[in-house]
Short mmCIF file of C-alpha atoms in Angstrom, two decimals:
data_model
loop_
_atom_site.label_atom_id
_atom_site.label_comp_id
_atom_site.label_asym_id
_atom_site.label_seq_id
_atom_site.Cartn_x
_atom_site.Cartn_y
_atom_site.Cartn_z
CA MET A 7 -38.40 -14.88 1.58
CA SER A 8 -35.11 -13.04 1.12
CA SER A 9 -32.86 -12.04 3.98
CA TYR A 10 -29.81 -9.79 3.88
CA ALA A 11 -26.44 -9.34 5.51
CA THR A 12 -25.40 -5.70 5.79
CA PHE A 13 -21.92 -4.23 5.38
CA ARG A 14 -21.05 -1.21 7.53
CA LEU A 15 -17.92 0.88 7.79
CA GLY A 16 -17.92 3.53 10.49
CA ASN A 17 -21.09 5.61 10.24
CA PHE A 18 -22.11 4.31 6.82
CA GLU A 19 -23.93 1.24 5.61
CA PHE A 20 -22.55 0.40 2.18
CA GLY A 21 -24.73 -2.40 0.91
CA GLN A 22 -26.27 -5.79 1.43
CA ILE A 23 -25.62 -9.42 0.52
CA ARG A 24 -28.71 -11.47 -0.23
CA ASN A 25 -29.48 -14.74 1.57
CA GLU A 26 -25.99 -16.21 1.88
CA VAL A 27 -22.56 -14.74 2.58
CA ASP A 28 -19.73 -16.28 0.59
CA PRO A 29 -16.84 -17.82 2.55
CA GLU A 30 -14.44 -15.32 0.95
CA VAL A 31 -16.23 -12.54 2.86
CA LEU A 32 -16.65 -14.41 6.15
CA ALA A 33 -12.95 -15.32 6.20
CA VAL A 34 -12.04 -11.63 6.39
CA PHE A 35 -13.07 -11.87 10.05
CA THR A 36 -12.06 -14.22 12.89
CA ASP A 37 -14.28 -16.24 15.20
CA ASP A 38 -13.52 -13.99 18.17
CA MET A 39 -14.96 -11.04 16.22
CA LEU A 40 -18.45 -12.59 16.45
CA GLU A 41 -20.82 -10.50 18.56
CA ARG A 42 -24.19 -11.81 19.80
CA HIS A 43 -26.61 -9.94 21.99
CA THR A 44 -30.29 -9.00 22.21
CA GLU A 45 -31.73 -5.56 21.48
CA SER A 46 -35.25 -4.27 21.31
CA ALA A 47 -36.55 -3.86 17.77
CA SER A 48 -37.17 -0.17 18.44
CA ASP A 49 -33.47 0.33 19.18
CA TYR A 50 -32.11 -1.94 16.48
CA TYR A 51 -34.10 -0.87 13.40
CA PRO A 52 -33.39 2.70 12.20
CA TRP A 53 -36.76 2.86 10.43
CA TRP A 54 -38.74 1.96 13.57
CA ARG A 55 -40.03 5.46 14.36
CA ASP A 56 -41.16 6.01 10.77
CA GLU A 57 -43.19 2.79 10.91
CA TYR A 58 -44.48 3.31 14.45
CA PRO A 59 -44.45 7.08 15.10
CA THR A 60 -46.27 7.11 18.45
CA ASP A 61 -45.03 5.64 21.72
CA ALA A 62 -48.14 3.47 21.99
CA GLU A 63 -47.68 1.98 18.52
CA SER A 64 -43.97 1.46 19.13
CA SER A 65 -44.51 -0.20 22.50
CA GLU A 66 -47.19 -2.56 21.14
CA ALA A 67 -45.07 -3.72 18.20
CA ASP A 68 -41.73 -3.82 20.01
CA HIS A 69 -40.00 -7.19 20.40
CA PRO A 70 -36.52 -8.55 21.14
CA VAL A 71 -34.08 -8.99 18.23
CA ALA A 72 -31.21 -11.47 18.39
CA VAL A 73 -28.33 -9.42 16.96
CA VAL A 74 -25.60 -11.45 15.24
CA ARG A 75 -22.68 -9.67 13.63
CA LEU A 76 -18.96 -9.91 12.86
CA ALA A 77 -17.03 -6.75 13.74
CA GLY A 78 -13.35 -5.87 13.68
CA PRO A 79 -11.09 -2.77 13.73
CA GLY A 80 -10.27 -1.33 10.31
CA PRO A 81 -6.47 -1.76 10.66
CA VAL A 82 -6.85 -5.44 11.58
CA ILE A 83 -9.29 -6.13 8.71
CA ALA A 84 -6.98 -4.30 6.29
CA ALA A 85 -4.00 -6.38 7.48
CA ARG A 86 -5.99 -9.60 7.05
CA LEU A 87 -7.02 -8.60 3.54
CA ASP A 88 -3.39 -7.72 2.73
CA LEU A 89 -2.28 -11.18 3.80
CA MET A 90 -5.04 -12.70 1.66
CA GLY A 91 -3.45 -10.96 -1.31
CA ILE A 92 -6.05 -8.19 -1.54
CA THR A 93 -3.73 -5.26 -0.96
CA ALA A 94 -4.09 -1.51 -1.26
CA THR A 95 -1.75 -1.70 -4.27
CA GLU A 96 -4.06 -4.17 -5.99
CA VAL A 97 -7.35 -2.35 -5.40
CA LYS A 98 -5.87 0.96 -6.49
CA ALA A 99 -4.77 -0.74 -9.72
CA LEU A 100 -8.31 -2.08 -10.14
CA LEU A 101 -9.75 1.39 -9.57
CA GLU A 102 -7.43 2.88 -12.20
CA GLU A 103 -8.64 0.24 -14.65
CA SER A 104 -12.30 0.94 -13.79
CA ILE A 105 -11.75 4.66 -14.43
CA SER A 106 -9.97 3.99 -17.74
CA SER A 107 -12.58 1.52 -18.99
CA LEU A 108 -15.41 3.93 -18.13
CA GLY A 109 -13.68 6.72 -20.05
CA ARG A 110 -13.15 4.47 -23.07
CA ARG A 111 -16.75 3.28 -23.00
CA TYR A 112 -18.19 6.80 -22.89
CA GLU A 113 -15.79 8.08 -25.53
CA ASP A 114 -17.37 5.53 -27.86
CA ASN A 115 -20.73 7.18 -27.12
CA LEU A 116 -19.57 10.66 -28.05
CA ALA A 117 -20.27 9.99 -31.71
CA VAL A 118 -23.67 8.47 -31.01
CA GLY A 119 -26.61 10.74 -31.56
CA GLY A 120 -29.26 11.35 -28.95
CA ASN A 121 -30.91 14.02 -26.92
CA GLU A 122 -28.84 16.90 -25.63
CA TYR A 123 -29.21 15.84 -21.98
CA PHE A 124 -27.61 12.47 -22.67
CA ALA A 125 -24.92 14.01 -24.89
CA GLN A 126 -23.96 16.47 -22.15
CA TYR A 127 -23.86 13.67 -19.55
CA VAL A 128 -21.52 11.70 -21.81
CA ARG A 129 -19.25 14.72 -22.32
CA ASN A 130 -19.13 15.40 -18.56
CA THR A 131 -18.34 11.75 -17.83
CA VAL A 132 -15.48 11.65 -20.33
CA GLU A 133 -14.08 14.92 -18.98
CA VAL A 134 -14.11 13.73 -15.36
CA ALA A 135 -12.80 10.24 -16.12
CA SER A 136 -9.95 11.53 -18.30
CA SER A 137 -8.29 13.35 -15.40
CA LEU A 138 -9.51 11.40 -12.36
CA THR A 139 -6.80 9.92 -10.09
CA VAL A 140 -7.05 7.45 -7.25
CA SER A 141 -6.23 10.14 -4.67
CA GLN A 142 -8.99 12.39 -6.08
CA TRP A 143 -11.42 9.46 -5.87
CA GLN A 144 -10.45 8.93 -2.21
CA GLU A 145 -10.86 12.63 -1.36
CA LYS A 146 -14.30 12.82 -2.95
CA VAL A 147 -15.61 9.64 -1.33
CA CYS A 148 -14.29 10.85 2.02
CA ASP A 149 -16.83 13.69 1.81
CA LEU A 150 -19.67 11.24 1.19
CA ASP A 151 -23.16 12.45 2.01
CA ALA A 152 -25.47 9.46 2.08
CA ALA A 153 -28.48 11.66 1.32
CA GLU A 154 -27.26 12.22 -2.21
CA TRP A 155 -27.63 8.50 -2.94
CA SER A 156 -31.28 9.04 -3.91
CA LYS A 157 -30.33 11.64 -6.53
CA ARG A 158 -29.92 9.43 -9.59
CA PRO A 159 -28.46 9.59 -12.10
CA PHE A 160 -25.37 10.76 -10.28
CA ALA A 161 -23.61 13.85 -11.58
CA PRO A 162 -20.19 12.88 -12.97
CA GLY A 163 -17.60 13.52 -10.27
CA SER A 164 -20.02 13.27 -7.34
CA ALA A 165 -19.37 10.84 -4.49
CA GLY A 166 -22.21 8.59 -5.61
CA TRP A 167 -20.80 8.55 -9.14
CA MET A 168 -17.39 7.64 -7.69
CA LEU A 169 -18.85 4.69 -5.79
CA ASP A 170 -20.65 3.50 -8.90
CA LEU A 171 -17.19 2.87 -10.38
CA ILE A 172 -16.67 -0.02 -7.97
CA GLU A 173 -20.16 -1.50 -8.02
CA TYR A 174 -20.07 -5.20 -8.94
CA TRP A 175 -16.56 -5.56 -7.60
CA GLU A 176 -16.14 -8.48 -5.25
CA TRP A 177 -16.96 -7.29 -1.72
CA ARG A 178 -13.48 -7.80 -0.28
CA HIS A 179 -11.96 -5.53 -2.93
CA VAL A 180 -14.61 -2.89 -2.21
CA LEU A 181 -13.87 -3.14 1.50
CA ARG A 182 -10.10 -2.89 1.04
CA LEU A 183 -10.48 0.20 -1.14
CA LEU A 184 -12.87 1.86 1.33
CA LEU A 185 -10.34 1.15 4.10
CA THR A 186 -7.83 3.32 2.24
CA VAL A 187 -10.34 6.16 2.74
CA TRP A 188 -11.39 5.35 6.33
CA PRO A 189 -8.52 3.18 7.66
CA GLU A 190 -9.40 3.44 11.35
CA GLU A 191 -13.15 2.78 11.18
CA GLN A 192 -14.85 -0.33 12.57
CA VAL A 193 -15.89 -2.88 9.93
CA VAL A 194 -19.19 -4.66 10.60
CA LEU A 195 -20.94 -7.47 8.76
CA ASP A 196 -24.40 -7.59 10.31
CA LEU A 197 -25.89 -11.09 9.99
CA THR A 198 -29.00 -10.48 12.09
CA ASP A 199 -31.50 -10.64 9.23
CA LEU A 200 -29.88 -13.81 7.84
CA ASN A 201 -30.08 -15.36 11.29
CA ASP A 202 -33.76 -14.40 11.60
CA GLY A 203 -34.42 -15.85 8.15
CA GLY A 204 -32.89 -19.21 9.02
CA TRP A 205 -29.90 -18.82 6.69
CA ILE A 206 -27.39 -19.39 9.51
CA ASP A 207 -27.04 -22.73 11.28
CA ASP A 208 -26.98 -21.63 14.90
CA THR A 209 -24.79 -24.59 15.87
CA LEU A 210 -22.09 -23.31 13.51
CA ALA A 211 -22.41 -19.59 14.25
CA ASP A 212 -19.42 -19.50 16.60
CA SER A 213 -17.12 -20.81 13.87
CA LEU A 214 -18.47 -18.94 10.85
CA ALA A 215 -15.17 -17.22 10.10
CA SER A 216 -12.80 -20.11 10.77
CA GLY A 217 -15.13 -22.52 8.98
CA ALA A 218 -15.15 -20.25 5.93
CA LEU A 219 -11.34 -20.00 5.92
CA ALA A 220 -11.01 -23.78 6.30
CA PHE A 221 -13.29 -24.23 3.27
CA LEU A 222 -11.26 -21.79 1.18
CA ARG A 223 -7.99 -23.46 2.13
CA SER A 224 -9.36 -26.79 0.97
CA THR A 225 -10.48 -25.44 -2.40
CA ALA A 226 -8.00 -22.78 -3.49
CA SER A 227 -4.34 -22.31 -2.70
CA ALA A 228 -4.71 -18.58 -3.32
CA HIS A 229 -6.45 -18.34 0.03
CA THR A 230 -3.89 -20.31 2.02
CA PRO A 231 -1.53 -18.61 4.49
CA ILE A 232 1.78 -17.12 3.50
CA VAL A 233 4.43 -19.83 3.94
CA VAL A 234 7.58 -18.64 5.71
CA LEU A 235 10.83 -20.52 5.15
CA THR A 236 13.66 -19.87 7.61
CA GLU A 237 17.20 -21.15 7.96
CA GLY A 238 16.38 -23.42 10.86
CA ARG A 239 13.96 -24.81 13.41
CA THR A 240 14.85 -22.28 16.12
CA ASP A 241 14.25 -19.30 13.81
CA ALA A 242 10.77 -20.59 12.98
CA GLU A 243 9.97 -21.33 16.63
CA PHE A 244 10.96 -17.88 17.87
CA ILE A 245 9.34 -15.88 15.05
CA LYS A 246 6.14 -17.92 15.46
CA SER A 247 6.15 -17.15 19.21
CA ALA A 248 6.52 -13.44 18.42
CA LEU A 249 3.68 -13.61 15.91
CA ASP A 250 1.39 -15.07 18.59
CA VAL A 251 2.34 -12.25 20.98
CA LEU A 252 2.55 -9.24 18.64
CA TYR A 253 0.03 -10.01 15.88
CA PRO A 254 -2.45 -12.58 17.24
CA ASP A 255 -5.11 -11.44 14.74
CA LEU A 256 -2.85 -12.48 11.85
CA GLN A 257 -1.51 -15.83 13.09
CA ASP A 258 -3.94 -17.91 11.01
CA LEU A 259 -2.69 -16.24 7.82
CA ILE A 260 1.04 -16.94 8.28
CA THR A 261 2.52 -20.42 8.62
CA PHE A 262 6.05 -21.75 9.02
CA LEU A 263 7.66 -24.73 7.31
CA ASP A 264 7.50 -27.90 9.36
CA TYR A 265 11.13 -28.82 10.07
CA GLU A 266 10.16 -32.43 10.53
CA VAL A 267 9.67 -32.30 6.75
CA ARG A 268 12.89 -30.37 6.05
CA PRO A 269 15.25 -31.23 8.92
CA GLU A 270 18.31 -29.78 7.19
CA GLY A 271 19.05 -26.24 8.29
CA GLY A 272 21.32 -23.38 7.33
CA ALA A 273 21.50 -20.70 4.66
CA GLY A 274 22.56 -23.12 1.93
CA ALA A 275 19.65 -25.45 2.66
CA LEU A 276 17.22 -22.53 2.57
CA ALA A 277 18.56 -21.43 -0.83
CA ARG A 278 18.04 -24.97 -2.14
CA SER A 279 14.48 -24.99 -0.81
CA VAL A 280 13.72 -21.74 -2.63
CA LYS A 281 14.96 -23.25 -5.90
CA ALA A 282 12.87 -26.37 -5.29
CA PHE A 283 9.70 -24.38 -4.57
CA ALA A 284 10.24 -22.29 -7.71
CA ALA A 285 10.91 -25.34 -9.87
CA ALA A 286 7.83 -27.16 -8.56
CA GLY A 287 5.56 -24.23 -9.39
CA ILE A 288 4.24 -23.94 -5.83
CA ALA A 289 1.17 -21.69 -5.95
CA ASN A 290 1.32 -20.48 -2.34
CA ARG A 291 2.84 -17.13 -1.53
CA VAL A 292 6.24 -17.90 0.00
CA VAL A 293 8.61 -15.71 2.02
CA ALA A 294 12.16 -17.10 2.24
CA LEU A 295 13.68 -15.36 5.25
CA PHE A 296 17.45 -15.49 5.59
CA ASP A 297 19.54 -14.43 8.57
CA ASN A 298 21.26 -11.06 8.37
CA ASP A 299 24.77 -12.51 8.34
CA ALA A 300 27.65 -13.26 5.99
CA ALA A 301 26.66 -16.90 5.43
CA ALA A 302 23.19 -15.82 4.29
CA ARG A 303 24.60 -13.21 1.93
CA ASP A 304 26.88 -15.84 0.42
CA ALA A 305 24.03 -18.36 -0.02
CA MET A 306 21.71 -15.77 -1.57
CA ARG A 307 24.25 -15.15 -4.34
CA SER A 308 23.24 -18.53 -5.78
CA LEU A 309 19.65 -17.36 -6.28
CA ASP A 310 18.35 -15.54 -9.34
CA ILE A 311 16.06 -13.41 -7.19
CA ASP A 312 14.70 -11.29 -10.05
CA GLY A 313 13.93 -14.45 -12.00
CA LEU A 314 11.89 -16.12 -9.26
CA PRO A 315 8.09 -16.44 -9.63
CA LYS A 316 6.17 -13.44 -8.30
CA ASN A 317 4.71 -15.52 -5.47
CA ILE A 318 8.16 -16.11 -3.92
CA VAL A 319 9.89 -13.30 -2.04
CA VAL A 320 13.45 -13.64 -0.76
CA CYS A 321 14.59 -11.31 2.02
CA ARG A 322 16.86 -11.05 5.05
CA TYR A 323 16.29 -10.05 8.63
CA PRO A 324 16.43 -6.23 8.69
CA ASP A 325 19.37 -4.19 9.92
CA THR A 326 18.96 -2.99 13.50
CA GLU A 327 20.37 -0.13 15.52
CA LEU A 328 21.49 -2.59 18.20
CA ALA A 329 23.63 -4.52 15.70
CA SER A 330 25.20 -1.34 14.31
CA ASN A 331 27.35 -1.01 17.44
CA TYR A 332 27.58 -4.41 19.07
CA PRO A 333 30.33 -5.99 21.21
CA THR A 334 32.44 -8.55 19.34
CA LEU A 335 35.16 -10.90 20.52
CA GLY A 336 38.23 -10.60 18.34
CA PRO A 337 41.17 -12.99 18.03
CA PRO A 338 43.80 -13.25 20.79
CA THR A 339 46.68 -10.81 20.90
CA ALA A 340 49.88 -10.58 22.94
CA ALA A 341 48.05 -8.25 25.31
CA ALA A 342 44.83 -10.27 25.43
CA LEU A 343 45.45 -14.00 25.11
CA SER A 344 41.73 -14.84 25.36
CA GLY A 345 40.76 -12.28 22.76
CA HIS A 346 39.53 -8.72 23.22
CA ILE A 347 36.15 -7.00 23.03
CA GLU A 348 35.58 -4.40 20.31
CA HIS A 349 32.32 -2.81 19.20
CA ALA A 350 31.46 -3.18 15.51
CA ASN A 351 28.60 -3.00 13.02
CA VAL A 352 27.57 -6.66 12.71
CA ASN A 353 24.58 -6.07 10.40
CA GLY A 354 25.11 -8.39 7.44
CA LEU A 355 27.86 -10.27 9.28
CA ALA A 356 26.39 -11.81 12.44
CA GLY A 357 22.66 -10.99 12.40
CA SER A 358 21.27 -14.38 13.42
CA ILE A 359 17.91 -14.69 15.21
CA GLU A 360 19.54 -14.25 18.64
CA LEU A 361 20.29 -10.57 17.96
CA TYR A 362 16.53 -9.93 17.54
CA LEU A 363 15.32 -11.56 20.76
CA GLY A 364 15.77 -8.47 22.94
CA THR A 365 18.52 -7.01 25.08
CA ASP A 366 16.77 -8.48 28.14
CA VAL A 367 17.77 -12.00 27.03
CA LEU A 368 21.10 -10.97 25.47
CA THR A 369 22.37 -9.39 28.70
CA GLN A 370 24.75 -11.57 30.72
CA GLU A 371 25.03 -11.82 34.48
CA ASP A 372 27.82 -9.23 34.46
CA GLY A 373 25.48 -6.72 32.77
CA ALA A 374 27.22 -6.83 29.39
CA LEU A 375 25.65 -8.04 26.18
CA ALA A 376 26.63 -11.54 25.05
CA PRO A 377 29.29 -10.75 22.44
CA VAL A 378 29.54 -11.95 18.86
CA GLN A 379 32.53 -14.16 18.22
CA TRP A 380 34.12 -13.98 14.78
CA ARG A 381 34.46 -17.41 13.24
CA SER A 382 35.00 -18.41 9.60
CA PHE A 383 36.23 -16.05 6.90
CA ILE A 384 34.13 -16.18 3.72
CA GLN A 385 36.58 -15.58 0.91
CA SER A 386 33.96 -14.75 -1.77
CA LEU A 387 32.62 -11.87 0.36
CA ARG A 388 35.89 -11.05 2.05
CA ALA A 389 33.95 -10.93 5.31
CA TYR A 390 33.87 -12.82 8.58
CA GLN A 391 30.87 -14.78 9.78
CA GLY A 392 29.98 -14.11 13.43
CA GLU A 393 27.94 -15.91 16.04
CA ILE A 394 26.59 -15.02 19.49
CA ILE A 395 28.45 -16.66 22.36
CA GLY A 396 26.23 -18.72 24.66
CA LYS A 397 23.34 -19.28 22.25
CA GLU A 398 21.79 -22.01 24.38
CA ARG A 399 21.51 -19.62 27.35
CA VAL A 400 19.93 -16.92 25.15
CA HIS A 401 17.42 -19.44 23.78
CA LYS A 402 16.48 -20.59 27.27
CA LEU A 403 15.92 -17.03 28.47
CA PHE A 404 13.77 -16.20 25.45
CA ARG A 405 11.56 -19.25 25.98
CA LEU A 406 11.12 -18.15 29.59
CA LYS A 407 10.17 -14.67 28.35
CA VAL A 408 7.47 -16.17 26.15
CA GLU A 409 6.16 -18.26 29.04
CA ASN A 410 6.13 -15.26 31.39
CA TYR A 411 4.24 -13.20 28.83
CA ALA A 412 1.61 -15.91 28.45
CA SER A 413 1.13 -16.28 32.21
CA SER A 414 1.36 -12.64 33.29
CA GLY A 415 0.01 -10.78 30.28
CA GLY A 416 2.77 -8.20 30.78
CA PHE A 417 4.29 -6.56 27.75
CA ASP A 418 7.44 -4.53 27.21
CA GLU A 419 7.42 -3.14 23.67
CA ALA A 420 11.18 -2.53 23.60
CA ALA A 421 11.88 -6.16 24.49
CA TRP A 422 10.07 -7.30 21.33
CA HIS A 423 11.26 -4.61 18.93
CA GLY A 424 13.71 -6.81 17.03
CA LEU A 425 11.22 -9.61 16.41
CA ARG A 426 8.55 -7.08 15.43
CA SER A 427 10.90 -5.77 12.73
CA ILE A 428 11.23 -9.31 11.32
CA LEU A 429 7.47 -9.85 11.37
CA ASP A 430 6.95 -6.54 9.59
CA VAL A 431 9.22 -7.80 6.79
CA ILE A 432 6.97 -10.86 6.42
CA ILE A 433 3.70 -8.92 6.61
CA SER A 434 4.80 -6.35 4.05
CA ALA A 435 6.45 -8.82 1.65
CA PHE A 436 3.57 -8.80 -0.85
CA LEU A 437 2.03 -5.36 -0.27
CA ASP A 438 3.48 -3.93 -3.49
CA ARG A 439 2.79 -7.02 -5.56
CA ALA A 440 -0.53 -7.32 -7.40
CA LEU A 441 -0.33 -10.80 -8.91
CA PRO A 442 -1.99 -10.97 -12.38
CA GLU A 443 -4.26 -13.86 -11.39
CA GLN A 444 -5.48 -11.88 -8.37
CA LEU A 445 -6.28 -8.82 -10.49
CA CYS A 446 -8.78 -10.97 -12.35
CA GLU A 447 -10.59 -12.12 -9.22
CA HIS A 448 -12.62 -9.00 -8.50
CA GLY A 449 -15.60 -10.35 -10.45
CA GLY A 450 -16.25 -13.10 -7.90
CA ARG A 451 -19.44 -14.53 -6.50
CA SER A 452 -19.94 -11.94 -3.79
CA GLU A 453 -20.34 -8.95 -6.10
CA ALA A 454 -21.06 -5.65 -4.38
CA ARG A 455 -24.32 -3.81 -4.91
CA ILE A 456 -23.50 -0.52 -3.22
CA ARG A 457 -26.34 1.41 -1.60
CA VAL A 458 -25.20 3.97 0.95
CA ARG A 459 -27.16 4.86 4.07
CA GLN A 460 -25.97 6.85 7.07
CA ILE A 461 -26.38 4.97 10.33
#
């Protein structure tokens, strides 16, 4: 006997998956998104009153239902799909291709004879498809009325007709496209019927999502996390700590290079690693993240960034407002034998990880920010390289901040602003890149059969 998992987004149920959910779909969620509780059948099934219209009939047939479902906020699910390589850019490109191919297919039918009803339908389809844009598709679907789903065949340009364009896409691509229409809605994969039908091993239910992701990682590199390369061990440690604090729902989709494997640090070493990854044909998506200083700019000149494979992105820490007017320690003068403090824009000159850890850890006991000290002069850039004074103290204070956050649960958004800006660079690195091999994946095993019902 068949059982079905049901996909829901907000107030709409968009379709079902028969008997078994593919790991690609389960991995969209995380284990902590699993919800299990018991409801009465009369509350759980929307058709209950139609089947048992009287209170007596309903009461006699009523029974408990073990509800099993995975549910997560739309923005989190969208971010997870983005990091899996299924981005808004990609699904919009797929939609454009679906519209174009439909138009071409029906244009071929214009010359075919037939009854007038069919001929008019073909003409209407070609007319709508020839001018339809992605934004128009989104606007029309946004006004979806589930009741019209029974009115087949759909009139060209109707919401049902629009959704037919993405039928048989792989479910994750359908979901990502629908999340461009309803980005804030809750995403639910209801597994209750599969559980009732014995399709879910109850001993593994709590790890459905992580088990699915582990399976995908072992079989296809396209589903592995984004690999982040940094200049050194400390950079990786601190950015990873910020990821755990700021984006805990994404931490299993971003990984950092193990510096036991590559103990050499610095901008030059990172540039050499990028060249090695490119030469080896590494399939993983890689983000090479340089400091925002003069040494990094000099090292990056050795890279042919435009010639790198599409799965490797090279970037720097972003400019910050703090660094645009930061205290620096200049060389000694007759009036100031120990040097003198001047404020300067150190973006691109001294933007190491320390400048992103927060003013709370950069502030010294005297209340002033730990200054940048100008060091070597890089002749090729005609610029000085700077470095924070007292780095060890800053590192110690940041580690204490991480520990205090973990123990107290307190959170000061401003204190994490710099690290959030770095993480946003990583998260957005591939949003505008639809890799050719990924564009071909939408005909996967978990093809969508879309049937809309209002919940």
